[in-house]
Short mmCIF file of C-alpha atoms and ligand atoms in Angstrom, two decimals:
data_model
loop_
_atom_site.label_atom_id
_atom_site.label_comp_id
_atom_site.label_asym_id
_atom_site.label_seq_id
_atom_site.Cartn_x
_atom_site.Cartn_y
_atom_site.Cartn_z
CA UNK A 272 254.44 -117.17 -194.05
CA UNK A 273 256.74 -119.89 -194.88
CA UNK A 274 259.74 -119.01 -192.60
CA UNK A 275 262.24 -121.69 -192.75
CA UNK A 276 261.18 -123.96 -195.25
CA UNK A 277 262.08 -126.03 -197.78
CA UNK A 278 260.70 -126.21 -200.97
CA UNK A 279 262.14 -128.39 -203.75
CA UNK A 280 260.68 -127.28 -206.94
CA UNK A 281 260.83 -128.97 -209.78
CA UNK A 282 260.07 -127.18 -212.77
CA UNK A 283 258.70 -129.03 -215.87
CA UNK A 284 258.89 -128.29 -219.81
CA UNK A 285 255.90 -125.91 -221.32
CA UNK A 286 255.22 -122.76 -221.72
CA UNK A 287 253.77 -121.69 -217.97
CA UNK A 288 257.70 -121.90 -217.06
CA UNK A 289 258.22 -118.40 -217.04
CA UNK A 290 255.05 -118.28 -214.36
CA UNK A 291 257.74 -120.21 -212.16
CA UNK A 292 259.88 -117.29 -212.06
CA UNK A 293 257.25 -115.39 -210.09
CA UNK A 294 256.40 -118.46 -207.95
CA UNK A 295 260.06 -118.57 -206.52
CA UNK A 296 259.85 -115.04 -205.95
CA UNK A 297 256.81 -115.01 -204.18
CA UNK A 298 258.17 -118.37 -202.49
CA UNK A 299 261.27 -116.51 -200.83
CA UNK A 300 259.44 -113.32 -200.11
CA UNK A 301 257.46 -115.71 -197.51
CA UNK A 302 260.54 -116.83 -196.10
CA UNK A 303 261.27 -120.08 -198.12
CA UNK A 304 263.92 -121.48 -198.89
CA UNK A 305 263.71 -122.83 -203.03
CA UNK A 306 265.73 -125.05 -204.71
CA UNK A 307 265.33 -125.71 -208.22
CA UNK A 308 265.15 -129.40 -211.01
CA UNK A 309 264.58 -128.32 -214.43
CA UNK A 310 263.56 -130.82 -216.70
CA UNK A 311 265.48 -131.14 -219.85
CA UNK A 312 262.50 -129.30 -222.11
CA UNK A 313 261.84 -126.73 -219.17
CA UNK A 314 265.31 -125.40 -220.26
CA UNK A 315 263.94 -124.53 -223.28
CA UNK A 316 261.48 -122.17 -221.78
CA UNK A 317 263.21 -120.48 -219.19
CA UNK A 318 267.07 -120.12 -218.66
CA UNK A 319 268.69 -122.03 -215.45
CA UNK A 320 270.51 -118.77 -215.55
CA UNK A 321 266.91 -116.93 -214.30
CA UNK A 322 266.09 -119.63 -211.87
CA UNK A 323 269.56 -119.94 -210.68
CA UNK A 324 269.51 -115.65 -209.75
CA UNK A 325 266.06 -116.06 -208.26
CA UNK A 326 266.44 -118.94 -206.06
CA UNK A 327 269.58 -118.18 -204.80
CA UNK A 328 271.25 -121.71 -205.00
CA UNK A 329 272.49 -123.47 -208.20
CA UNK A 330 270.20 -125.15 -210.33
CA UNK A 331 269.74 -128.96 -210.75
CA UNK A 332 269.30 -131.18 -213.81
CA UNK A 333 272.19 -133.40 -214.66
CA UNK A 334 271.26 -137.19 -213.00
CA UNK A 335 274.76 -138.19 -214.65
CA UNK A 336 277.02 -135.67 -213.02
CA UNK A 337 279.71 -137.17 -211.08
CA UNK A 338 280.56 -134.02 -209.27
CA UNK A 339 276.72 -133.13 -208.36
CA UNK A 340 275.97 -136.69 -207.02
CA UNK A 341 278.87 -136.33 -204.87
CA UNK A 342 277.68 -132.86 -203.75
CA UNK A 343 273.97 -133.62 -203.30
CA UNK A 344 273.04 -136.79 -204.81
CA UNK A 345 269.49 -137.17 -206.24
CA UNK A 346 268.00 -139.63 -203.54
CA UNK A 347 269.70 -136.45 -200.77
CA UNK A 348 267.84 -134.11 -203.16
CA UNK A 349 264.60 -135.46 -202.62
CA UNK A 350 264.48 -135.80 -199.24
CA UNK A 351 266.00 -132.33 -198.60
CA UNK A 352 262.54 -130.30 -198.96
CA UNK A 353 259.93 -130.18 -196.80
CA UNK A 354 257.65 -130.14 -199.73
CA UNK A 355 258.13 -131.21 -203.71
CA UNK A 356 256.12 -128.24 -206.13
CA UNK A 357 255.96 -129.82 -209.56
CA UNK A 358 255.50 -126.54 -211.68
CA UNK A 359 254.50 -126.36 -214.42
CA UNK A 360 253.47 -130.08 -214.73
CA UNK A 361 252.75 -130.83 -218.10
CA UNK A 362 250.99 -133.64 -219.16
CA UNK A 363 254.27 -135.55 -219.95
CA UNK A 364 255.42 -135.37 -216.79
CA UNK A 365 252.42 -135.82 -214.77
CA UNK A 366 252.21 -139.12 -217.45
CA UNK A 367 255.82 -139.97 -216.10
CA UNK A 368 255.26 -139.40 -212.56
CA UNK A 369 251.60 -141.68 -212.84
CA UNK A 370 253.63 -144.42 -214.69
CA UNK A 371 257.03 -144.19 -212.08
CA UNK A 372 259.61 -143.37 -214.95
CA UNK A 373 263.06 -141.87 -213.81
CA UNK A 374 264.39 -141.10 -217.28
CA UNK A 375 266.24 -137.82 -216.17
CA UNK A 376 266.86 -135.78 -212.59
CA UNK A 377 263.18 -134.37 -212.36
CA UNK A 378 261.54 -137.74 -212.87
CA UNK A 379 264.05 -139.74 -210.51
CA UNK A 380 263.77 -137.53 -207.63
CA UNK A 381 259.55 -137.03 -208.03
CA UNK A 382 260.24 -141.47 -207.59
CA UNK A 383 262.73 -141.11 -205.31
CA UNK A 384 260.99 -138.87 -202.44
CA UNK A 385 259.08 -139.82 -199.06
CA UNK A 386 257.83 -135.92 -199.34
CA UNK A 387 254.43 -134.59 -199.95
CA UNK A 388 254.42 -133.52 -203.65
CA UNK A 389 252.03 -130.51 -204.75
CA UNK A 390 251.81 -130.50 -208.80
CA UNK A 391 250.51 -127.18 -211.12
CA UNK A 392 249.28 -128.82 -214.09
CA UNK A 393 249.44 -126.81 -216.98
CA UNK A 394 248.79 -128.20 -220.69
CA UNK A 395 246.48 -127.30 -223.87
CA UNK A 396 242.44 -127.56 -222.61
CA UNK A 397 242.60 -130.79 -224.85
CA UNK A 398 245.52 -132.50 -223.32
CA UNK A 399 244.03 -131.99 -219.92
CA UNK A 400 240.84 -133.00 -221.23
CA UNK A 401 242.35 -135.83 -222.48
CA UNK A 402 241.23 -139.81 -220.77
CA UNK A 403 244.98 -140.32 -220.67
CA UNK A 404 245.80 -136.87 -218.48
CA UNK A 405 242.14 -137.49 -216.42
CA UNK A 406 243.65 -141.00 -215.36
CA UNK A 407 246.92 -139.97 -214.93
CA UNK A 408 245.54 -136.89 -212.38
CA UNK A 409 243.48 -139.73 -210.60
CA UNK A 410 246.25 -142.13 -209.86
CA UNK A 411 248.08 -139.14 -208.88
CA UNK A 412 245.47 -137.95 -206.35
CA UNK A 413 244.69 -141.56 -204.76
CA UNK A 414 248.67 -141.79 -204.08
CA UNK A 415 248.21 -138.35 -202.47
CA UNK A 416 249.92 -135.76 -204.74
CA UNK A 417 247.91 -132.67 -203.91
CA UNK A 418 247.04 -130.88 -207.05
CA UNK A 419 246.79 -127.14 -207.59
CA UNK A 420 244.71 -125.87 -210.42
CA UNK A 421 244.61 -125.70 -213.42
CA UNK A 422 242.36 -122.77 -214.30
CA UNK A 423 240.16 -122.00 -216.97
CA UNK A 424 241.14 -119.25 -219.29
CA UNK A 425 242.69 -117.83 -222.33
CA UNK A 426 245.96 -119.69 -223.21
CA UNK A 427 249.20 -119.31 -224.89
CA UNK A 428 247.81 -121.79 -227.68
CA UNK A 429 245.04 -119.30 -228.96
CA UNK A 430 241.99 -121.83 -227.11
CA UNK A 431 240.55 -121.19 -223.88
CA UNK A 432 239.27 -123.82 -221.10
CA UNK A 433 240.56 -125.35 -218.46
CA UNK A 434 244.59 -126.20 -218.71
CA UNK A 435 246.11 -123.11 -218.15
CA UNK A 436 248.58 -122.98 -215.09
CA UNK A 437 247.20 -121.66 -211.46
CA UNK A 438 248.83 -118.32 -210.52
CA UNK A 439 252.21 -117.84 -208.83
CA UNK A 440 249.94 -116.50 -206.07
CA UNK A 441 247.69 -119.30 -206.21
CA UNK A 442 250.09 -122.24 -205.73
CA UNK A 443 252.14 -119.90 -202.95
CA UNK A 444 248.76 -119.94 -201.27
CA UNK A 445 248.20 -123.76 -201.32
CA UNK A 446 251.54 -124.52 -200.36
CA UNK A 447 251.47 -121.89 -197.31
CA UNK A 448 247.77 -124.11 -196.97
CA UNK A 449 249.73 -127.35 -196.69
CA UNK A 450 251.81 -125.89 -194.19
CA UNK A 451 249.51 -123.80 -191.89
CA UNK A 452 248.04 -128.01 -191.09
CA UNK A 453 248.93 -126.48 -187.81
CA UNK A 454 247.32 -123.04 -188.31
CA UNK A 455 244.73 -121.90 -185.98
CA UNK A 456 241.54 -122.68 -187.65
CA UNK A 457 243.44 -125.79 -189.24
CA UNK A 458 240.47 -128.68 -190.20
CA UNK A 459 237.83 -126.13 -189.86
CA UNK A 460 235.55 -125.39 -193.10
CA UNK A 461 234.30 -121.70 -193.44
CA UNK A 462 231.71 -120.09 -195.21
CA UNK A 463 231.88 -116.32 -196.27
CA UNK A 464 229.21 -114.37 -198.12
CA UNK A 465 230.34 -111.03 -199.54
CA UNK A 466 229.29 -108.34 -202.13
CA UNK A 467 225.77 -107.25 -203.75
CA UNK A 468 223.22 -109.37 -205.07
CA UNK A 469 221.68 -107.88 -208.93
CA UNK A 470 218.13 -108.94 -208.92
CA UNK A 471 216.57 -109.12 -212.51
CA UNK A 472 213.82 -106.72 -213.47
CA UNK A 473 214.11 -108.09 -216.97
CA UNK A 474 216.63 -110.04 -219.04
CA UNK A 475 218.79 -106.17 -219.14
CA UNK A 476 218.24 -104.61 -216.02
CA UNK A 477 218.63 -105.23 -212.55
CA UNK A 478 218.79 -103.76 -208.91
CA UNK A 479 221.58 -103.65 -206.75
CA UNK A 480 223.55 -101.77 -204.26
CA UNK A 481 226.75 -100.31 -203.85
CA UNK A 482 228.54 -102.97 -201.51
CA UNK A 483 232.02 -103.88 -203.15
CA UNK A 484 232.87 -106.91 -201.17
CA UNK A 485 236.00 -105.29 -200.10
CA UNK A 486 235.57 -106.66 -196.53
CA UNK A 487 233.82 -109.63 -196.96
CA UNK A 488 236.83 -110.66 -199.43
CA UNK A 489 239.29 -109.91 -197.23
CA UNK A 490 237.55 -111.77 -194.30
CA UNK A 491 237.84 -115.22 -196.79
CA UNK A 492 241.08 -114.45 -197.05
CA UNK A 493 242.12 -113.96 -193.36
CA UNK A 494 239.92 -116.71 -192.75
CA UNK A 495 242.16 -118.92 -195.24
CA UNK A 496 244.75 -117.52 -193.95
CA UNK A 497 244.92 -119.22 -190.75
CA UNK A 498 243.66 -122.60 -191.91
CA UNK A 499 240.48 -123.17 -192.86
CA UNK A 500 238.86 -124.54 -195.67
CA UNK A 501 236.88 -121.62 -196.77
CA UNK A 502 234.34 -121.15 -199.18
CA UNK A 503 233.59 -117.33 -200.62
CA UNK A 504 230.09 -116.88 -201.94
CA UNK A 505 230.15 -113.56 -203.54
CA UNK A 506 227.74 -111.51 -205.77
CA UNK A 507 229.20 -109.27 -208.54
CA UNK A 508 232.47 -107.50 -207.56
CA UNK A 509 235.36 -106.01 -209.06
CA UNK A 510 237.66 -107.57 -206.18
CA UNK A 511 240.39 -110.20 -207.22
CA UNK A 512 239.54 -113.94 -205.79
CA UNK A 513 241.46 -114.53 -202.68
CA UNK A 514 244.27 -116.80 -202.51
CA UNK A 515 243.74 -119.92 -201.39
CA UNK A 516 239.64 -119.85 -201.37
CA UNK A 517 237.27 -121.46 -203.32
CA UNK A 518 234.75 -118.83 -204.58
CA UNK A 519 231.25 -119.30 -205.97
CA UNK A 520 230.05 -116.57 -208.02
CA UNK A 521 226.20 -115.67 -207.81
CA UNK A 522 224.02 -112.83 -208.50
CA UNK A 523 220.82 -112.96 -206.91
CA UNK A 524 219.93 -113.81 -203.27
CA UNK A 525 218.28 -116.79 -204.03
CA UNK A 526 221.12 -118.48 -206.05
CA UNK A 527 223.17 -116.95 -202.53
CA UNK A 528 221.43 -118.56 -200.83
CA UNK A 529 221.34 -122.09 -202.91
CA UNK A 530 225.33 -121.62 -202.86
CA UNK A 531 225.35 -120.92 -199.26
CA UNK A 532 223.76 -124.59 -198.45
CA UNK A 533 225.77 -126.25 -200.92
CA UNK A 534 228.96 -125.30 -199.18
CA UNK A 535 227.53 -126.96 -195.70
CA UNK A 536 228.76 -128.19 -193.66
CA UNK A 537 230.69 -125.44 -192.06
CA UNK A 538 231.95 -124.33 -188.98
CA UNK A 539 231.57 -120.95 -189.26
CA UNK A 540 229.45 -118.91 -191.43
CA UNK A 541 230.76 -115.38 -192.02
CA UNK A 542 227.54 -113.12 -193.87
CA UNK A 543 229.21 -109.82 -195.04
CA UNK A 544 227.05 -109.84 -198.00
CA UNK A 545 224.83 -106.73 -198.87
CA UNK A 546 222.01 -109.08 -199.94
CA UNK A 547 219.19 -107.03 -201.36
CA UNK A 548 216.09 -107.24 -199.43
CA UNK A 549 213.12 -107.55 -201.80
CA UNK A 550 213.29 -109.09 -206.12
CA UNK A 551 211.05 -107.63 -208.60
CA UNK A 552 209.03 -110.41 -210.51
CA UNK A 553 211.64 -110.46 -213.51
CA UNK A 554 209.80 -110.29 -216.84
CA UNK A 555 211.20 -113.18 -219.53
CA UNK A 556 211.49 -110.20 -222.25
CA UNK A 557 212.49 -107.06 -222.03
CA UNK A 558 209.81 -104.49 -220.38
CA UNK A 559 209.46 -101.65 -223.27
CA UNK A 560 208.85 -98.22 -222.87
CA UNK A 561 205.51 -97.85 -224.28
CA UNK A 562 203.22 -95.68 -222.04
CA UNK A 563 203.38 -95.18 -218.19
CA UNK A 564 206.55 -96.26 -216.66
CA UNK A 565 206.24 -99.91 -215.15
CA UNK A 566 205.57 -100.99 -211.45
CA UNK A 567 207.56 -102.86 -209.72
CA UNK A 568 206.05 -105.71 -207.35
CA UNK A 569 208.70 -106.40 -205.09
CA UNK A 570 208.96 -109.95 -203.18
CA UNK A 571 211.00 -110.64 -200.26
CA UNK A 572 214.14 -112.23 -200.94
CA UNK A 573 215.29 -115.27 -198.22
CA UNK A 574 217.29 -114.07 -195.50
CA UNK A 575 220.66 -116.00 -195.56
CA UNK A 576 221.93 -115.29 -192.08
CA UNK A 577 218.51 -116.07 -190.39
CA UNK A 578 218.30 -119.15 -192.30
CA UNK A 579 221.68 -120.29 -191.51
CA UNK A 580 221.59 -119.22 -188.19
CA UNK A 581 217.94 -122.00 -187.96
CA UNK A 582 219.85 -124.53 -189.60
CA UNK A 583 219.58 -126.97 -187.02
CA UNK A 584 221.63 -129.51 -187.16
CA UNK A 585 223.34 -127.96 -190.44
CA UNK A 586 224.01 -124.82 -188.43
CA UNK A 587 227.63 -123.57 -188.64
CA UNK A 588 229.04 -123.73 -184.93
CA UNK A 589 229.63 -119.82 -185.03
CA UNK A 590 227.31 -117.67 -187.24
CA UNK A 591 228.33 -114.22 -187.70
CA UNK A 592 226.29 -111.20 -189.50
CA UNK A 593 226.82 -107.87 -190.48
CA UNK A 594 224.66 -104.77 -189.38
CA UNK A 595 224.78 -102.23 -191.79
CA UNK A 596 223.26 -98.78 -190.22
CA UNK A 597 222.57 -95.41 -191.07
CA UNK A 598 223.28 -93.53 -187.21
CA UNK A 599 222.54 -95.28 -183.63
CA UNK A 600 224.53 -98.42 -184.75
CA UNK A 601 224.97 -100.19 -181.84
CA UNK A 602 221.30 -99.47 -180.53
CA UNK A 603 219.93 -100.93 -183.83
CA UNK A 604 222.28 -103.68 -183.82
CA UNK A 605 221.49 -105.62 -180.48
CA UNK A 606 217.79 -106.03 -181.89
CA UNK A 607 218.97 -107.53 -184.97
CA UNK A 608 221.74 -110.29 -183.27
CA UNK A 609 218.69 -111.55 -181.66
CA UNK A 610 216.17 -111.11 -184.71
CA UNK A 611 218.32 -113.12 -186.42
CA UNK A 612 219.14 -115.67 -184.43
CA UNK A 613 223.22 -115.47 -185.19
CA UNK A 614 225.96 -115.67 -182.56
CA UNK A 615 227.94 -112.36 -183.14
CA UNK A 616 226.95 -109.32 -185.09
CA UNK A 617 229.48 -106.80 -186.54
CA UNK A 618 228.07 -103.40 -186.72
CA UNK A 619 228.82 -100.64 -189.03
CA UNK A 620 228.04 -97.24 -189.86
CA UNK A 621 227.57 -97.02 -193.66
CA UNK A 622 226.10 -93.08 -193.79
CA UNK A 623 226.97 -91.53 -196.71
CA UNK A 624 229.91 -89.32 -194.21
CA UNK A 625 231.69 -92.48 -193.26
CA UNK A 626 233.37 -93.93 -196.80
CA UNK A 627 232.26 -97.22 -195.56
CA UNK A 628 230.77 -98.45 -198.62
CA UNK A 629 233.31 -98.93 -201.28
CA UNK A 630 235.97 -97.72 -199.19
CA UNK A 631 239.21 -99.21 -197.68
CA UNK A 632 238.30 -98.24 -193.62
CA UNK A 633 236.10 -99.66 -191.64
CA UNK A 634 234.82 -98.61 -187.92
CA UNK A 635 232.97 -101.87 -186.18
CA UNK A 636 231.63 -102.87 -183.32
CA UNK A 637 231.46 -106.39 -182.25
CA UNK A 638 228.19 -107.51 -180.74
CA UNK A 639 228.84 -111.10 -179.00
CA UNK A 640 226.69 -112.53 -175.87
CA UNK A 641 229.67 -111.12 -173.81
CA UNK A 642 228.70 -107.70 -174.45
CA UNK A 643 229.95 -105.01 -177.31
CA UNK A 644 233.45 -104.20 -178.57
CA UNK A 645 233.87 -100.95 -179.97
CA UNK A 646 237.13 -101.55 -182.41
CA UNK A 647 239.09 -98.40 -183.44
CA UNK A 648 239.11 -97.05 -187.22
CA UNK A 649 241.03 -99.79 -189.36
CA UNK A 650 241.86 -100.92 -192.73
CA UNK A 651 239.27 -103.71 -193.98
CA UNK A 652 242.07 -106.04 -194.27
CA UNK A 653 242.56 -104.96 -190.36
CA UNK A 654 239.37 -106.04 -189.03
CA UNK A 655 239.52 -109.00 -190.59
CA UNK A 656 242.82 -110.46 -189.60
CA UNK A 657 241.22 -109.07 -186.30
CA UNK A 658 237.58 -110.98 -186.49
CA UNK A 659 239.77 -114.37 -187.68
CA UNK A 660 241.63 -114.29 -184.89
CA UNK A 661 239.16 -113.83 -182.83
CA UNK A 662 236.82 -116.46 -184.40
CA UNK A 663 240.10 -118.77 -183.97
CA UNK A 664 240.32 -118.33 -180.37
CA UNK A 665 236.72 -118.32 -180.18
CA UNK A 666 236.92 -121.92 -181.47
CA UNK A 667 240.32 -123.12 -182.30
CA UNK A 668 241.18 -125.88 -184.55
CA UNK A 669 238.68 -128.96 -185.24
CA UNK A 670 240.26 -132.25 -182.99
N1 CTP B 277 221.32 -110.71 -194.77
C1 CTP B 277 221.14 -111.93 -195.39
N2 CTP B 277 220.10 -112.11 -196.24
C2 CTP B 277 219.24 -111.11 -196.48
C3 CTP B 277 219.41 -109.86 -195.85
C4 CTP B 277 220.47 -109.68 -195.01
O1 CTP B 277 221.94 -112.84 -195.17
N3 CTP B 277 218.24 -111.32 -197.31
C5 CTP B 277 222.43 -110.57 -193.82
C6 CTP B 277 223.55 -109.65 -194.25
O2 CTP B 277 224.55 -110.37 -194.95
C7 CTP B 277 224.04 -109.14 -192.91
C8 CTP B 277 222.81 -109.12 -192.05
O3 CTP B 277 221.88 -109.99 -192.67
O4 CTP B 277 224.95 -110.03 -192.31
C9 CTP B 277 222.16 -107.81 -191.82
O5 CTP B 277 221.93 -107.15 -193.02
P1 CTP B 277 221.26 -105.71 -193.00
O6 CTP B 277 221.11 -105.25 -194.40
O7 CTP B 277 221.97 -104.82 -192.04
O8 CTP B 277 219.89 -106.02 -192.34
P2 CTP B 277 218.53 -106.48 -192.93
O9 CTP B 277 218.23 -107.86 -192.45
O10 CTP B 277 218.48 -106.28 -194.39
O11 CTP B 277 217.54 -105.50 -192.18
P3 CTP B 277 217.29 -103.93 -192.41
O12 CTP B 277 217.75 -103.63 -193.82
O13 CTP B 277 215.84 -103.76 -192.20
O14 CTP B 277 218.12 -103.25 -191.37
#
């Protein structure tokens, strides 16, 4: 949440203006408190009118207004935000803000503020791609301006790459990021595997399972939530990528695994995934149906969890698995805490009965050296606020 803040946005000239519309939105819904620049061009896109209604407060952009520099002049204007959101910046004004130009409002209070300034970039996959824009970002970075995005994806132009601005939910995320420095798990780095893992038969089919990384999803994002940098390795899924995450998409357990090791060091490893036990030896072609049906040789796939749990010196501080069970859950689970060598388990009945799999309720129980937690019937989004905060008192934020 963002209760009580102040957020000076400044809101630059190209076509991901509109997006800013939402942003402020989703901005006050947390509790902020937004008040608007508009570049001379970003009136073009979107009306002051619009951002005026949404934000609540009149909308800035005259540096040679008498009246508004006796109101709220523009150095008072950029010191009166707890944090400066440059959205969209285009490559114009992230050229302006590298090069210290003040030729209007926008540009004189970005060089007028001792704030922290968090910038969306947003251009044409070629502009951002451009050695001008590339050392423009990298001046911006060393002097500290956090930057949010940009994605890859289709555009407004017709191309598709990377350019395109990061979502109103996105850049809420980061900025309630910036903000939680204080959060709980603040300076700790997590590591979440969730979903299936497809393991190729042949260049068409594969095997799989029916996990749908609806709770090892939301545990990244409860996780991020309360401050730490957290890293989502997830097999196929239909979920959305949590807000403020970085996600690696894989599909097999090996390339899990490889994904898993990249994004040490950690401080806590979170292994929700439903990683599929054994491979077939995938063929290079296509297996034909000509005669008997094909065998499959199975091979056992790495075990993540194990291996991060023997990491040795790599290994996360607090290394959590999952214990998915058909009936005597608990019973089955103790075994497997030790087997594997992790810290806490987090049992759960996935019989066909219980809706676990691909459902939105979960019933756990939390296996720990202290002993076992049975936790009632929640939402998955419930047990995971609940396992963060516990994994946040368990080990608080990093000195
Ligand atoms: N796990 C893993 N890598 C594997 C298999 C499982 O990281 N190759 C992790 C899962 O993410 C989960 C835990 O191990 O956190 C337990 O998974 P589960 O399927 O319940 O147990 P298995 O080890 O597969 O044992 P079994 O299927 O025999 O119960």
């Amino acid at each position: 949440m963002l209760h009580g803040k102040r957020i000076l946005l400044v809101i630059g000239g190209g076509i991901a203006a509109y997006k800013c519309l939402e942003l402020i939105r989703r901005l006050r819904e947390r509790g902020a408190d937004v008040r608007c620049v508009m570049t001379a061009s970003a009136k073009q896109f979107v009306t002051p009118l619009s951002v005026s209604a949404l934000s609540g407060d009149r909308v800035y952009d005259d540096q040679f207004s008498l009246t508004d520099e006796h109101e709220m002049g523009h150095i008072q204007l950029s010191r009166s935000a707890d944090l400066v959101v440059v959205a969209p910046a285009t490559a114009n004004l992230l050229a302006r803000m590298a090069q210290g130009i003040a030729d209007e409002l926008a540009t004189t209070v970005l060089l007028a503020t001792d704030k922290d300034v968090m910038a969306a970039p947003a251009m044409n996959v070629r502009m951002w791609e451009h050695p001008a824009t590339r050392a423009n970002a990298e001046t911006l970075r060393a002097r500290g301006v956090r930057l949010v995005g940009p994605d890859d994806g289709d555009m407004a132009c017709g191309e598709y790459g990377p350019g395109r601005m990061a979502e109103p939910d996105a850049i809420a995320a980061a900025i309630e990021a910036y903000f939680g420095a204080h959060a709980p798990l603040s300076g700790r780095r997590a590591l979440v595997t969730s979903g299936p893992t497809h393991e190729a038969v042949d260049p068409v089919r594969y095997i799989a399972n029916r996990s749908s990384g609806k709770q090892g999803h939301a545990i990244a994002a409860a996780i991020a939530r309360l401050g730490a940098r957290t890293t989502l390795v997830t097999g196929p899924t239909h979920e959305p990528d949590p807000a403020g995450v970085t996600v690696v998409r894989i599909e097999s357990a090996r390339e899990m695994l490889a994904a898993c090791r990249a994004a040490l060091p950690a401080d806590i490893a979170v292994c929700a995934a439903a990683v599929s036990d054994w491979r077939p030896a995938a063929a290079d072609a296509k297996i034909k149906k000509n005669g008997a049906p094909p065998s499959l040789a199975l091979t056992e796939n790495p075990d993540i969890l194990k291996t991060l749990s023997e990491a040795g010196n790599a290994r996360p501080r607090l290394v959590i698995g999952f214990a998915a069970e058909t009936g005597d859950v608990v019973a089955k689970a103790g075994p497997k805490r030790a087997a594997k060598g992790c810290d806490w388990i987090v049992a759960n009945d996935v019989s066909p009965g219980t809706g676990t799999f691909g459902g939105d309720d979960n019933t756990v129980h939390l296996l720990t050296a202290e002993g076992i937690e049975d936790w009632p019937r929640l939402t998955k989004a419930q047990v995971a606020d609940r396992l963060a905060a516990r994994i946040a008192a368990a080990l608080g934020p990093a000195e």
